[in-house]
Coordinates of C-alpha atoms in Angstrom, one line a residue:
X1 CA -43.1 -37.3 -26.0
X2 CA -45.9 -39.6 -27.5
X3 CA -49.4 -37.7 -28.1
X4 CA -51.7 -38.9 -25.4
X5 CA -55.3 -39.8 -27.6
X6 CA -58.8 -39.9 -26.3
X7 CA -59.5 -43.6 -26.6
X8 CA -63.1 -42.1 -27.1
X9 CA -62.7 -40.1 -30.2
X10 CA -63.7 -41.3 -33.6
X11 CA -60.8 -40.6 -36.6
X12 CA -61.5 -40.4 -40.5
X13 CA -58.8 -42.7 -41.0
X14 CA -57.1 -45.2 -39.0
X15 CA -54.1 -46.4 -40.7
X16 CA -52.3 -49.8 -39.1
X17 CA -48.7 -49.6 -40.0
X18 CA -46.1 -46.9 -40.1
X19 CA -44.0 -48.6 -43.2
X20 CA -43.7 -45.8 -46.3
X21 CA -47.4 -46.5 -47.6
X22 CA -48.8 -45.7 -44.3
X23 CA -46.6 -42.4 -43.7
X24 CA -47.2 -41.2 -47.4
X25 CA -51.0 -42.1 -46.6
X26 CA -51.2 -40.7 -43.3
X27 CA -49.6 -37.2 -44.7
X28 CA -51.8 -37.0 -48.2
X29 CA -54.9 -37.7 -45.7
X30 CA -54.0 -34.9 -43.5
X31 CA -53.2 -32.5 -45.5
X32 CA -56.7 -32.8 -47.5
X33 CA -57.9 -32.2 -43.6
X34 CA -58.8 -35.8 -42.9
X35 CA -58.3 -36.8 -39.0
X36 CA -56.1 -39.3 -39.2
X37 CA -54.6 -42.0 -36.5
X38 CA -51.6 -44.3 -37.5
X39 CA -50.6 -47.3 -35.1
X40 CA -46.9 -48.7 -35.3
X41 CA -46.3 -52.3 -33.3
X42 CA -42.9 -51.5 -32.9
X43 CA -40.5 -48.9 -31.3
X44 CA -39.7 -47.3 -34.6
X45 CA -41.8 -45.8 -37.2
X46 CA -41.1 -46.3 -41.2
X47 CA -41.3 -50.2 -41.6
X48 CA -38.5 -50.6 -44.3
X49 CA -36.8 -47.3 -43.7
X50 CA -35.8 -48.8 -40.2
X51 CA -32.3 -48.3 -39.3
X52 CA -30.8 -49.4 -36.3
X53 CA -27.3 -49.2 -34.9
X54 CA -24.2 -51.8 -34.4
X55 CA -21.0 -50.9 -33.0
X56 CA -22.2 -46.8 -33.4
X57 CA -22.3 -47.6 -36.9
X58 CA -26.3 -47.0 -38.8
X59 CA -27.6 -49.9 -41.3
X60 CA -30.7 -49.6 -43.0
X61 CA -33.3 -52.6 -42.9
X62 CA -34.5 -52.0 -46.7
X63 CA -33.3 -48.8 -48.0
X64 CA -30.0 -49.2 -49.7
X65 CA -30.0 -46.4 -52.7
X66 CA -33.1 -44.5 -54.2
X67 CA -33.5 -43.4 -57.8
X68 CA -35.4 -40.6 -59.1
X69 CA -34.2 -37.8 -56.9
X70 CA -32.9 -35.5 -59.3
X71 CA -35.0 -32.3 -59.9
X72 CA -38.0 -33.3 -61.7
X73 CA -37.9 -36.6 -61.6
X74 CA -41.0 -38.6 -60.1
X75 CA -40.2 -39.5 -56.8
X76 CA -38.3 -35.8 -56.4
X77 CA -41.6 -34.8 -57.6
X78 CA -43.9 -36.8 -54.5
X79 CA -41.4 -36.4 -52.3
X80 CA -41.4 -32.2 -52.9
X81 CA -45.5 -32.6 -52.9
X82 CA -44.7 -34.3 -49.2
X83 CA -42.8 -31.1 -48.0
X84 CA -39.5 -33.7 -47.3
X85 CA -37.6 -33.2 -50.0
X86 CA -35.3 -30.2 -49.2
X87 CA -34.7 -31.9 -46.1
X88 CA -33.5 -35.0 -47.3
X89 CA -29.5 -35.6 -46.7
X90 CA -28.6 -37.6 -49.8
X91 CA -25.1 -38.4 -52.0
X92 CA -25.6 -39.3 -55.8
X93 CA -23.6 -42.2 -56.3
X94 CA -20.9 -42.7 -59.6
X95 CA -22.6 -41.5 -62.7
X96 CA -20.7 -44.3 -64.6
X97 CA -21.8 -47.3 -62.4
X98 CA -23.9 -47.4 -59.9
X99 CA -24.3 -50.9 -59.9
X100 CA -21.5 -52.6 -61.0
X101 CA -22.5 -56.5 -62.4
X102 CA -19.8 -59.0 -61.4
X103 CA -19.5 -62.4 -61.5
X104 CA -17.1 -65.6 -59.9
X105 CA -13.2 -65.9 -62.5
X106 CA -14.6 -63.0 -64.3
X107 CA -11.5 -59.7 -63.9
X108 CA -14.7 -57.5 -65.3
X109 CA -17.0 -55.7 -63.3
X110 CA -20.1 -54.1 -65.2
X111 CA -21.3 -51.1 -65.3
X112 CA -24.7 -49.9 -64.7
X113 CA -24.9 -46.1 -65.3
X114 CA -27.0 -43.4 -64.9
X115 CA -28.3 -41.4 -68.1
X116 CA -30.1 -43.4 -70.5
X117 CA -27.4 -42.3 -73.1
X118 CA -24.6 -43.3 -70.6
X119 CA -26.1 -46.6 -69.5
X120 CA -25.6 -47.4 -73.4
X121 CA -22.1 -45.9 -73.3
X122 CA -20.8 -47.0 -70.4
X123 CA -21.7 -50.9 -71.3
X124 CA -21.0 -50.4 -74.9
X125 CA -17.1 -50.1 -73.6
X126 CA -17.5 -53.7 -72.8
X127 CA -19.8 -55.0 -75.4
X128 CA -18.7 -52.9 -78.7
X129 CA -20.7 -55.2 -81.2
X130 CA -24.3 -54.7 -79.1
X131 CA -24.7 -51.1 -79.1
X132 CA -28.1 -51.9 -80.6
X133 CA -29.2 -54.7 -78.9
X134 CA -28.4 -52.0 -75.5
X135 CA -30.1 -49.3 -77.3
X136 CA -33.2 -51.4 -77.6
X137 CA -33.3 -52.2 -74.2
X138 CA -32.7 -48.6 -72.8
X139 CA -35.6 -47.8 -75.0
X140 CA -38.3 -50.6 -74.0
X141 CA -37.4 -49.6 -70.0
X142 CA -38.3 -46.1 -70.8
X143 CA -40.8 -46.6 -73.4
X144 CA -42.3 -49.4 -70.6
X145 CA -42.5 -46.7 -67.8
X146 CA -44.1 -44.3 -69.8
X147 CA -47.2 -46.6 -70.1
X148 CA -47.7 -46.2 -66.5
X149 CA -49.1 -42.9 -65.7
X150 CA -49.0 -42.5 -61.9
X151 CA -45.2 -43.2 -62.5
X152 CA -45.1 -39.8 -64.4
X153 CA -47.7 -38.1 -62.0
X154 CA -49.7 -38.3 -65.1
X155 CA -53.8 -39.0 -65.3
X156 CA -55.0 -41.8 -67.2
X157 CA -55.7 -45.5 -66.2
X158 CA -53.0 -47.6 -64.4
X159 CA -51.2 -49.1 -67.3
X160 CA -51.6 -49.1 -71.2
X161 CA -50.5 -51.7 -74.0
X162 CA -51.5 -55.2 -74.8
X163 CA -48.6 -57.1 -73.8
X164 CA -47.6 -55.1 -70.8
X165 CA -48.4 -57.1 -68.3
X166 CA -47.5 -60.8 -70.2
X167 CA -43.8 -59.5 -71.8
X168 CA -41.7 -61.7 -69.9
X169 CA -38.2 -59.9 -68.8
X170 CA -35.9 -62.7 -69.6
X171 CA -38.0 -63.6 -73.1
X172 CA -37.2 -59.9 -74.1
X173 CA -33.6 -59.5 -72.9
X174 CA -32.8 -62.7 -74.9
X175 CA -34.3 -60.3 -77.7
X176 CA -32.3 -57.7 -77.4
X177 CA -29.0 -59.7 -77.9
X178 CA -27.3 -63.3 -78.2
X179 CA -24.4 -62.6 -76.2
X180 CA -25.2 -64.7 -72.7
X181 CA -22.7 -62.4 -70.8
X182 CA -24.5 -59.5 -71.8
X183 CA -27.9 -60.6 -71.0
X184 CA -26.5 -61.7 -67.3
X185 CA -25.4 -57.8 -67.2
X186 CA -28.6 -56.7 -68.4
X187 CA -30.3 -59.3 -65.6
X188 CA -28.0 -58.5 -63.0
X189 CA -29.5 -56.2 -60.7
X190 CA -32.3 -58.7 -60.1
X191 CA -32.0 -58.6 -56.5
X192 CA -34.3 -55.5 -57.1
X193 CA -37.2 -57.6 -57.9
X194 CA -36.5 -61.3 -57.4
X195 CA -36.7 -62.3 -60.8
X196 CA -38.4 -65.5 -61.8
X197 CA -37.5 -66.6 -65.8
X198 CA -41.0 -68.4 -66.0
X199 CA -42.8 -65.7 -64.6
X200 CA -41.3 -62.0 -64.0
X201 CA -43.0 -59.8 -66.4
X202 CA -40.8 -57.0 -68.0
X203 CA -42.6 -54.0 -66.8
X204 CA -41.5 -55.2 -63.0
X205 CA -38.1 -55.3 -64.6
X206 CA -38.4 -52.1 -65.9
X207 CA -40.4 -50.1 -63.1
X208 CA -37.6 -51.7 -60.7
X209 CA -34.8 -50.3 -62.4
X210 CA -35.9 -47.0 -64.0
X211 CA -35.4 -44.9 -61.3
X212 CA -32.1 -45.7 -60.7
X213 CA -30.8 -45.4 -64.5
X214 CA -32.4 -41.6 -64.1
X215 CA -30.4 -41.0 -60.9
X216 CA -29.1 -43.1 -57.8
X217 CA -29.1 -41.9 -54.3
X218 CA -27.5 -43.0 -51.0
X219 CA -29.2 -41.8 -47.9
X220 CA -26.3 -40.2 -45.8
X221 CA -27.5 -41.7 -42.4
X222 CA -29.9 -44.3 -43.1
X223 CA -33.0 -44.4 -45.1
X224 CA -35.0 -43.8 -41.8
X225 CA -34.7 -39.9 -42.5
X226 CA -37.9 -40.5 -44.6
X227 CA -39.5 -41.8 -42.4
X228 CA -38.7 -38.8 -39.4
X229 CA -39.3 -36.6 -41.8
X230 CA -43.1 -37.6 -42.8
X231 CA -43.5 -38.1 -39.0
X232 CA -42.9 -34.6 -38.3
X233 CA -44.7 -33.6 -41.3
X234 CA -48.1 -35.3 -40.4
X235 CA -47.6 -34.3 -36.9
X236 CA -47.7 -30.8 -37.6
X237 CA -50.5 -31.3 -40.1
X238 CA -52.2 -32.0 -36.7
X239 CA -51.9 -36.0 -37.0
X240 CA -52.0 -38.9 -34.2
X241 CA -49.5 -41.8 -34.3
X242 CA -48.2 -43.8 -31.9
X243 CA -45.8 -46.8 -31.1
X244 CA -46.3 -49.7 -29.3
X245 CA -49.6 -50.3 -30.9
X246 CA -49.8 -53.5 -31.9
X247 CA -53.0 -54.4 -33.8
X248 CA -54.5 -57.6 -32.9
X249 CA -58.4 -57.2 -33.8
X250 CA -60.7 -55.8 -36.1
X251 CA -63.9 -55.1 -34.7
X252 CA -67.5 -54.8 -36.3
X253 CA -70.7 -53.8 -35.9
X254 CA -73.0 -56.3 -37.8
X255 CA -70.7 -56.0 -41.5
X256 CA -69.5 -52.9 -40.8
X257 CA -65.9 -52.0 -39.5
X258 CA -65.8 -49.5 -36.5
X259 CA -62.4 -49.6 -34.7
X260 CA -59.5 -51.6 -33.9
X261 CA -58.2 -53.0 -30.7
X262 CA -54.4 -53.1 -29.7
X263 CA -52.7 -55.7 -27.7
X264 CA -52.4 -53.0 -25.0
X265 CA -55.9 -52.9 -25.0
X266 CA -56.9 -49.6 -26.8
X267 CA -59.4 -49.7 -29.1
X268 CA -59.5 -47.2 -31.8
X269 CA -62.4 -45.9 -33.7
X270 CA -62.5 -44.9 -37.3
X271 CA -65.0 -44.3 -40.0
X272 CA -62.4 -46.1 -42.8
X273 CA -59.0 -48.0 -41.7
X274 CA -55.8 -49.0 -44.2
X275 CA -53.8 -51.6 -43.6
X276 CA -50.1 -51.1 -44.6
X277 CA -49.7 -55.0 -43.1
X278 CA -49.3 -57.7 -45.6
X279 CA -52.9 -58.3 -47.0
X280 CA -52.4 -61.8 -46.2
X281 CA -51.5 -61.4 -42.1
X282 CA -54.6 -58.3 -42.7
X283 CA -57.3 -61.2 -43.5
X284 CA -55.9 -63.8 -40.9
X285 CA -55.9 -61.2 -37.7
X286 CA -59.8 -60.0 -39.2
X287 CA -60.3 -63.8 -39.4
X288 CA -61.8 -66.0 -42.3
X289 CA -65.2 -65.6 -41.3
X290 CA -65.3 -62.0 -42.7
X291 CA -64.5 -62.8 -46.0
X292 CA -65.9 -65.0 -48.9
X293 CA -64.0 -68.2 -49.2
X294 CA -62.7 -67.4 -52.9
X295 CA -61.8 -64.2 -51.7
X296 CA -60.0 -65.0 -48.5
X297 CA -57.9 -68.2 -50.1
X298 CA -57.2 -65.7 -53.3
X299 CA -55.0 -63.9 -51.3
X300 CA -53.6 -66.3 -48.7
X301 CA -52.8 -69.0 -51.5
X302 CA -51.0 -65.7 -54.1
X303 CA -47.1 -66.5 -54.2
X304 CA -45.2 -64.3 -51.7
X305 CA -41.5 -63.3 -53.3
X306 CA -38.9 -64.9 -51.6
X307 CA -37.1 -63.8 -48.2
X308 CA -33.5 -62.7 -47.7
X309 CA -30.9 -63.4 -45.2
X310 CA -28.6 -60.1 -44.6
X311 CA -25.0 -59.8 -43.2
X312 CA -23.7 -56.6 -42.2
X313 CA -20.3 -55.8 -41.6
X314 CA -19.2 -53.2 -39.3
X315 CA -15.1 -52.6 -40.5
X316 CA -12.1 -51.1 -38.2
X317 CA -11.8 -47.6 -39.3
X318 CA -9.3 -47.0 -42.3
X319 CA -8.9 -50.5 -43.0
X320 CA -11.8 -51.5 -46.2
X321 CA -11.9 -49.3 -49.2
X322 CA -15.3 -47.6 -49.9
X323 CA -16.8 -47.6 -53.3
X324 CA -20.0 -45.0 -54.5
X325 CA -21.6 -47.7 -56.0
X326 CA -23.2 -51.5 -55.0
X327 CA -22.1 -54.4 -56.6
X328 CA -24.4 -57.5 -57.6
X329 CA -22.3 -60.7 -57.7
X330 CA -23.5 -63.6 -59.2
X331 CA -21.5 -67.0 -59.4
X332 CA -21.9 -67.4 -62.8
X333 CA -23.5 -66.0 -65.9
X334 CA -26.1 -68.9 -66.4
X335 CA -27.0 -68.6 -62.9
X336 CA -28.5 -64.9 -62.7
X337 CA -32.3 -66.0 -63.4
X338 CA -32.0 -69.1 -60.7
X339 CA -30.3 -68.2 -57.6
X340 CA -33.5 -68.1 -55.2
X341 CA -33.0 -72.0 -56.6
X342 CA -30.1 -72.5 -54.5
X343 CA -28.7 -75.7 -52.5
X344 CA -27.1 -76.0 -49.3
X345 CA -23.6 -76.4 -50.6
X346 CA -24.2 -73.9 -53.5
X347 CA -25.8 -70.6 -50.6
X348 CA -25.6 -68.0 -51.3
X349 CA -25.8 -67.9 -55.4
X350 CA -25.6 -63.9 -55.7
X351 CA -25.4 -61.6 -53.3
X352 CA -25.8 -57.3 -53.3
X353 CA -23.4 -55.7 -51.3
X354 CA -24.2 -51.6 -50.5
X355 CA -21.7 -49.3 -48.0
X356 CA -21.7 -46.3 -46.3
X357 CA -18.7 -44.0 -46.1
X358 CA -16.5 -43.1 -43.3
X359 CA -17.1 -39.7 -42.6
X360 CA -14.2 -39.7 -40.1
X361 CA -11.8 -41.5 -42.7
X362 CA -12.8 -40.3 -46.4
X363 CA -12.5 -42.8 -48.7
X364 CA -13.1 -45.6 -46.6
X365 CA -15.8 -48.1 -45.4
X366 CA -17.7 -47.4 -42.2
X367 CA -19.9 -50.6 -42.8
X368 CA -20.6 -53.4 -45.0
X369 CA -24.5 -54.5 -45.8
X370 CA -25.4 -57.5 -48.0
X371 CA -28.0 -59.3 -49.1
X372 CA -29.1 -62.9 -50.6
X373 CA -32.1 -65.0 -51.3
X374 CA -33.0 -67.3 -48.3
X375 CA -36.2 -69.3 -47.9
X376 CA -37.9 -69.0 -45.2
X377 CA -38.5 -72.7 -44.6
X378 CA -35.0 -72.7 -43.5
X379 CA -36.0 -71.0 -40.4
X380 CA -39.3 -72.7 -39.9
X381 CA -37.8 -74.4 -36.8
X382 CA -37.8 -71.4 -34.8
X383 CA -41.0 -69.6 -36.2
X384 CA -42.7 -70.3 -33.0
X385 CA -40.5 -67.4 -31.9
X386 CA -40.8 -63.3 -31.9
X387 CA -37.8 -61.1 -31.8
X388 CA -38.0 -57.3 -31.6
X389 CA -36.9 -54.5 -29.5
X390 CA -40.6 -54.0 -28.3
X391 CA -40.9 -57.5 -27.7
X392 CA -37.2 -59.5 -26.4
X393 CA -37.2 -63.2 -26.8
X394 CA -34.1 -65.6 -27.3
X395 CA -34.6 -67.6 -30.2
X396 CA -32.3 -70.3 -28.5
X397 CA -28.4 -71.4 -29.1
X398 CA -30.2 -73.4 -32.5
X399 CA -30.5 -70.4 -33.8
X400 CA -27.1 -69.0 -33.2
X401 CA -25.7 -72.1 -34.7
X402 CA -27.6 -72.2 -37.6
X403 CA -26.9 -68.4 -38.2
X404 CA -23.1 -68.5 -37.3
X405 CA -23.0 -71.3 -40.2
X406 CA -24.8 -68.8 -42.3
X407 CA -22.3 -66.1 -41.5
X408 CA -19.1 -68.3 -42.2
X409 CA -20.5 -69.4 -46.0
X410 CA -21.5 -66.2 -46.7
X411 CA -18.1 -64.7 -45.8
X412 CA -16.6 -67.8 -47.6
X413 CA -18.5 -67.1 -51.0
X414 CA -17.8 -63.0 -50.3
X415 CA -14.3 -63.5 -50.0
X416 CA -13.6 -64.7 -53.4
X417 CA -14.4 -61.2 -54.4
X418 CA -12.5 -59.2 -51.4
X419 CA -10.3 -61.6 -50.0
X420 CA -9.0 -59.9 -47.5
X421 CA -12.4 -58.2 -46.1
X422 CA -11.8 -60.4 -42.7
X423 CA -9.1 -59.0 -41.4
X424 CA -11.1 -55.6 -42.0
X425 CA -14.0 -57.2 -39.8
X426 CA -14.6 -55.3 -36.4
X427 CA -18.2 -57.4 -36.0
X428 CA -20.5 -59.6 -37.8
X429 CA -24.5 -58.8 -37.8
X430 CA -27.4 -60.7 -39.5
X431 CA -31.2 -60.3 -40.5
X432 CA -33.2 -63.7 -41.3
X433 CA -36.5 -64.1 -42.2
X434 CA -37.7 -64.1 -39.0
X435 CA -36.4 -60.6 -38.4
X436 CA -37.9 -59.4 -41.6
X437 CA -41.0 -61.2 -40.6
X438 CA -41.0 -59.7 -36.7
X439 CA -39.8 -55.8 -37.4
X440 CA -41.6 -55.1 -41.0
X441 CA -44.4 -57.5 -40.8
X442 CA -44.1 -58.9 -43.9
X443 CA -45.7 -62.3 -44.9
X444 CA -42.9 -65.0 -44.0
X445 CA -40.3 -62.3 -44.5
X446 CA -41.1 -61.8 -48.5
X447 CA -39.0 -58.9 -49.7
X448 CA -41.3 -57.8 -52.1
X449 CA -44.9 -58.5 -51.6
X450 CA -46.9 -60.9 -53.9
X451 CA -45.1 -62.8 -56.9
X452 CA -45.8 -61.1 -60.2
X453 CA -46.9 -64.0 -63.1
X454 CA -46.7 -62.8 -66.7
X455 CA -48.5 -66.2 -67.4
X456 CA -51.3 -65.4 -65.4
X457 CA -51.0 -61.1 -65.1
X458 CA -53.9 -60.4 -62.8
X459 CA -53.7 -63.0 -60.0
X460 CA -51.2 -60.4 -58.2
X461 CA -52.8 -57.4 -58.7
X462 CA -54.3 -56.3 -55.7
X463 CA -57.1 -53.6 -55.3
X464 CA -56.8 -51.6 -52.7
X465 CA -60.2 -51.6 -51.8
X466 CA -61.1 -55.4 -50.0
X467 CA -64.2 -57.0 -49.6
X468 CA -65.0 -55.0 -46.2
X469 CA -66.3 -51.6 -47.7
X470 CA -64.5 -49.1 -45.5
X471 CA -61.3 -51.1 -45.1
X472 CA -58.5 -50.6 -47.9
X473 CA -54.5 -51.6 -48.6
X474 CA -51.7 -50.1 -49.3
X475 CA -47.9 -50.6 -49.4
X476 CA -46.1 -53.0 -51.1
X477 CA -48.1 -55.6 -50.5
X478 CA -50.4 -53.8 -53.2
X479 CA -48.6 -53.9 -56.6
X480 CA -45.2 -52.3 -57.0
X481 CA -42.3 -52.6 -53.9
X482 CA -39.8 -50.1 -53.5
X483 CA -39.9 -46.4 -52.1
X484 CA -41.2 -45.0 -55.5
X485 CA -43.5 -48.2 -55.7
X486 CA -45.0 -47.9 -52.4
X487 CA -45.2 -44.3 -52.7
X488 CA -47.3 -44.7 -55.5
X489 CA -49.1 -47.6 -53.7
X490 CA -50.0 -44.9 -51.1
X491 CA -51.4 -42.5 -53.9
X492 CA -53.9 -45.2 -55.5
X493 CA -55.0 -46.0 -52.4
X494 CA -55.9 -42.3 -50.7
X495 CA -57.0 -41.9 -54.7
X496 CA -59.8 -44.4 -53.9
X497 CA -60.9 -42.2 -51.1
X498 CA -60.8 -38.6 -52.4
X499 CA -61.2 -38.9 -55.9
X500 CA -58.3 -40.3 -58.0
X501 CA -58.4 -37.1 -60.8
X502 CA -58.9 -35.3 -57.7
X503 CA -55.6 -36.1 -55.9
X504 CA -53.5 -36.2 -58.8
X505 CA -54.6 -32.7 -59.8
X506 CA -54.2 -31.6 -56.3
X507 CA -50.5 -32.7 -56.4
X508 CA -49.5 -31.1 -59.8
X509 CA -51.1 -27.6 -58.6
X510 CA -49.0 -27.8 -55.2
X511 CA -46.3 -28.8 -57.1
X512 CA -46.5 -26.3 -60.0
X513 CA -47.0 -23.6 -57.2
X514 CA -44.3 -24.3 -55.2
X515 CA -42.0 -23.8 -58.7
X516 CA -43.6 -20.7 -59.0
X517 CA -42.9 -19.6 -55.3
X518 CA -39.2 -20.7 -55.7
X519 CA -38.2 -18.5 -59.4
X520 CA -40.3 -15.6 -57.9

């Protein structure tokens, strides 16, 4: 039953938006004894740990696998800090592969392992002369990582090393080796990140794919277990958060923030607020006049990644083999750095497809989700529209056509891969833009935040402090996407308010005295 709040009463924190950065926020808040309020527009909490159901069958919105859960690792290590961890119902997928790299008339499928020494073992199968070149790249991932201390729970400033941030990923790949086939392996998984050649720096490369090499994880019913889980957590920590709470204004006293109203017409009152909505949609419901013109166009003219169009597959029972691992399938080894440049005719370019198991029938398929790059102008016709379950609108029969066209050429370019994955089909499900856009609140849909430019390093980077003194960002529209990303996002921004030394400290002792509670 939703906790009824005294409209009246004044919070420490008012966070808008229940995606990961908010939750983590909301929890490391509360647990420092901060009175904190978070307010979710839509009927489930967790932004891109959303699942929802087809057919009985659960697909996640965003959450496909997670890496670094293995004891010790970093997000094992924030997630134990969070009190979620044991809790967690997670599968590690194949040591050997879990990504497999594949691409159209090619028999071979790639492997991606886990274990830095594996990773080079496992590809060196395939590419006996380049065990160097792979060695070199294993190394400049870790050594890459390493220079970012909140990745290691570590103290120090956010990143160290003169080319860091301006290392392009393709310019060093192409370093490591002069076999093209190799470097489209190597590149393969960029789905992660939406890799640009011109412009992706390595560390995004690196920070994106880290985690998983250390150790890859499916969520055994949905990714939105996170999410339930730091619910509960803050909850009991004596937190407020509701659904339905749509914010739709800021509202000041001369320059100075005070509370937020909903479109149900609650206003909430807090002495600092954190947005974990896309800066960009953040400045446009405060409104320009707030904000200094080079401020305000800074951050609404910053290039927002790409969106994605996802189709997901809900299979007969027994029928579609299941495999512990995703596969990234390009159409062709020159194409791996340019398939958000794709045509009509040519859509989809590459695609990520991710399953669940069949716990009734082991060793089988319960569900099919995949993913490509689609622009968002393509569904500028019907962006007039809202979709959600909060909020039911029709988009129109336009829109069914247009996305029963999508459905048939994706299936199309799928099938060359399974070919006989339609006979498998029970039903067919889709995500555009516009549901990205509607249920996570993410500028035009983007997957991943702002666009990171090794030509131009600190355009993207976002502080999470703005230009209104007691309002501040988090999530991935900060710097880094992903779970371990935004978690971290979440850390530098509660940082900002209690102390940075001060928080990090705080979570190595809990951390170093819950080891000691556990081997006493």
């Amino acid at each position: 039953m939703e906790k009824k709040t005294d409209m009246r009463e004044t919070f420490d924190v008012v966070i808008i938006g229940s995606g990961l950065g908010g939750l983590v926020s909301a929890n490391i808040l509360a647990r420092e004894g901060k009175k904190v309020c978070v307010l979710e527009k839509n009927n489930q909490f967790g932004g891109n740990l959303q699942t929802f159901v087809r057919d009985k069958s659960i697909f996640d919105t965003g959450i496909h696998y997670i890496g670094g859960l293995a004891k010790g690792q970093n997000l094992y290590r924030y997630f134990d800090y969070l009190d979620i961890m044991e809790d967690l119902k997670i599968k590690q997928m194949d040591p050997d592969g879990y990504d497999m790299i594949s691409f159209d008339g090619v028999d071979i499928e790639y492997p991606h392992a886990q274990g830095y020494d594996n990773f080079v073992t496992q590809l060196t199968h395939y590419f006996p002369e380049e065990a160097e070149g792979i060695k070199k790249y294993i190394d400049k991932v870790r050594d890459t990582c390493y220079n970012f201390p909140l990745y290691n729970l570590k103290l120090g400033d956010r990143y160290y090393g003169e080319d860091l941030l301006t290392l392009k990923a393709k310019d060093f790949i192409d370093t490591v080796t002069q076999n093209e086939t190799l470097r489209a392996v190597l590149a393969g998984s960029n789905l992660l990140y939406a890799g640009d050649p011109d412009k992706t720096p390595f560390y995004v490369h690196a920070l994106s794919v880290n985690s998983y090499i250390e150790s890859a994880w499916r969520c055994i019913n949905g990714g939105s277990q996170i999410a339930k889980l730091l619910v509960k957590r803050f909850r009991n920590l004596g937190g407020t958060i509701h659904k339905y709470q749509e914010v739709n204004a800021f509202n000041f006293e001369q320059d100075t923030l005070v509370s937020v109203t909903t479109t149900k017409g609650d206003v909430f009152s807090g002495d600092t607020f954190i947005s974990n909505v896309d800066p960009k949609l953040t400045l446009q419901i405060i409104g320009k006049d707030r904000f200094r013109n080079i401020y305000y166009n800074r951050i609404q003219n910053t290039e927002s990644i790409i969106s994605s169009f996802s189709l997901y597959l809900v299979f007969k029972p027994g029928t579609f083999p299941y495999v512990n691992h995703n596969y990234y399938h390009t159409q062709s080894i020159d194409k791996v750095w340019t398939t958000q440049n794709y045509t009509q005719e040519s859509w989809p370019e590459a695609y990520l497809i991710s399953m669940n198991e069949d716990r009734k029938h082991p060793g089988y398929a319960d569900n099919l989700t995949s993913i490509a790059y689609m622009r968002y102008e393509e569904t500028k016709p019907w962006e007039d529209t809202f979709n959600t379950v909060a909020v039911k609108n029709d988009r129109g029969e336009d829109y069914e056509a247009f996305k029963q066209r999508k459905i048939e050429a994706y299936l199309k370019e799928i099938e060359k891969k399974f070919p006989n994955i339609r006979e498998c089909i029970q039903s067919v499900h889709t995500s555009t833009p516009l549901s990205y856009r509607d249920y996570i609140g993410c500028y035009e849909g983007s997957m991943y935040g702002f666009a990171k430019d090794a030509e131009s390093p600190m355009k993207s980077f976002l502080s999470p402090r703005t230009k209104i003194p007691n309002l501040l960002f988090t999530g991935q529209g900060l710097n880094m996407h992903g779970v371990l990303g935004v978690t971290i996002s979440a850390v530098v921004t509660c940082g900002e308010l209690l102390g940075k030394d001060y928080l990090l400290n705080r979570i190595t002792s809990t951390l170093e005295e819950k080891e000691k509670q556990r081997t006493a």
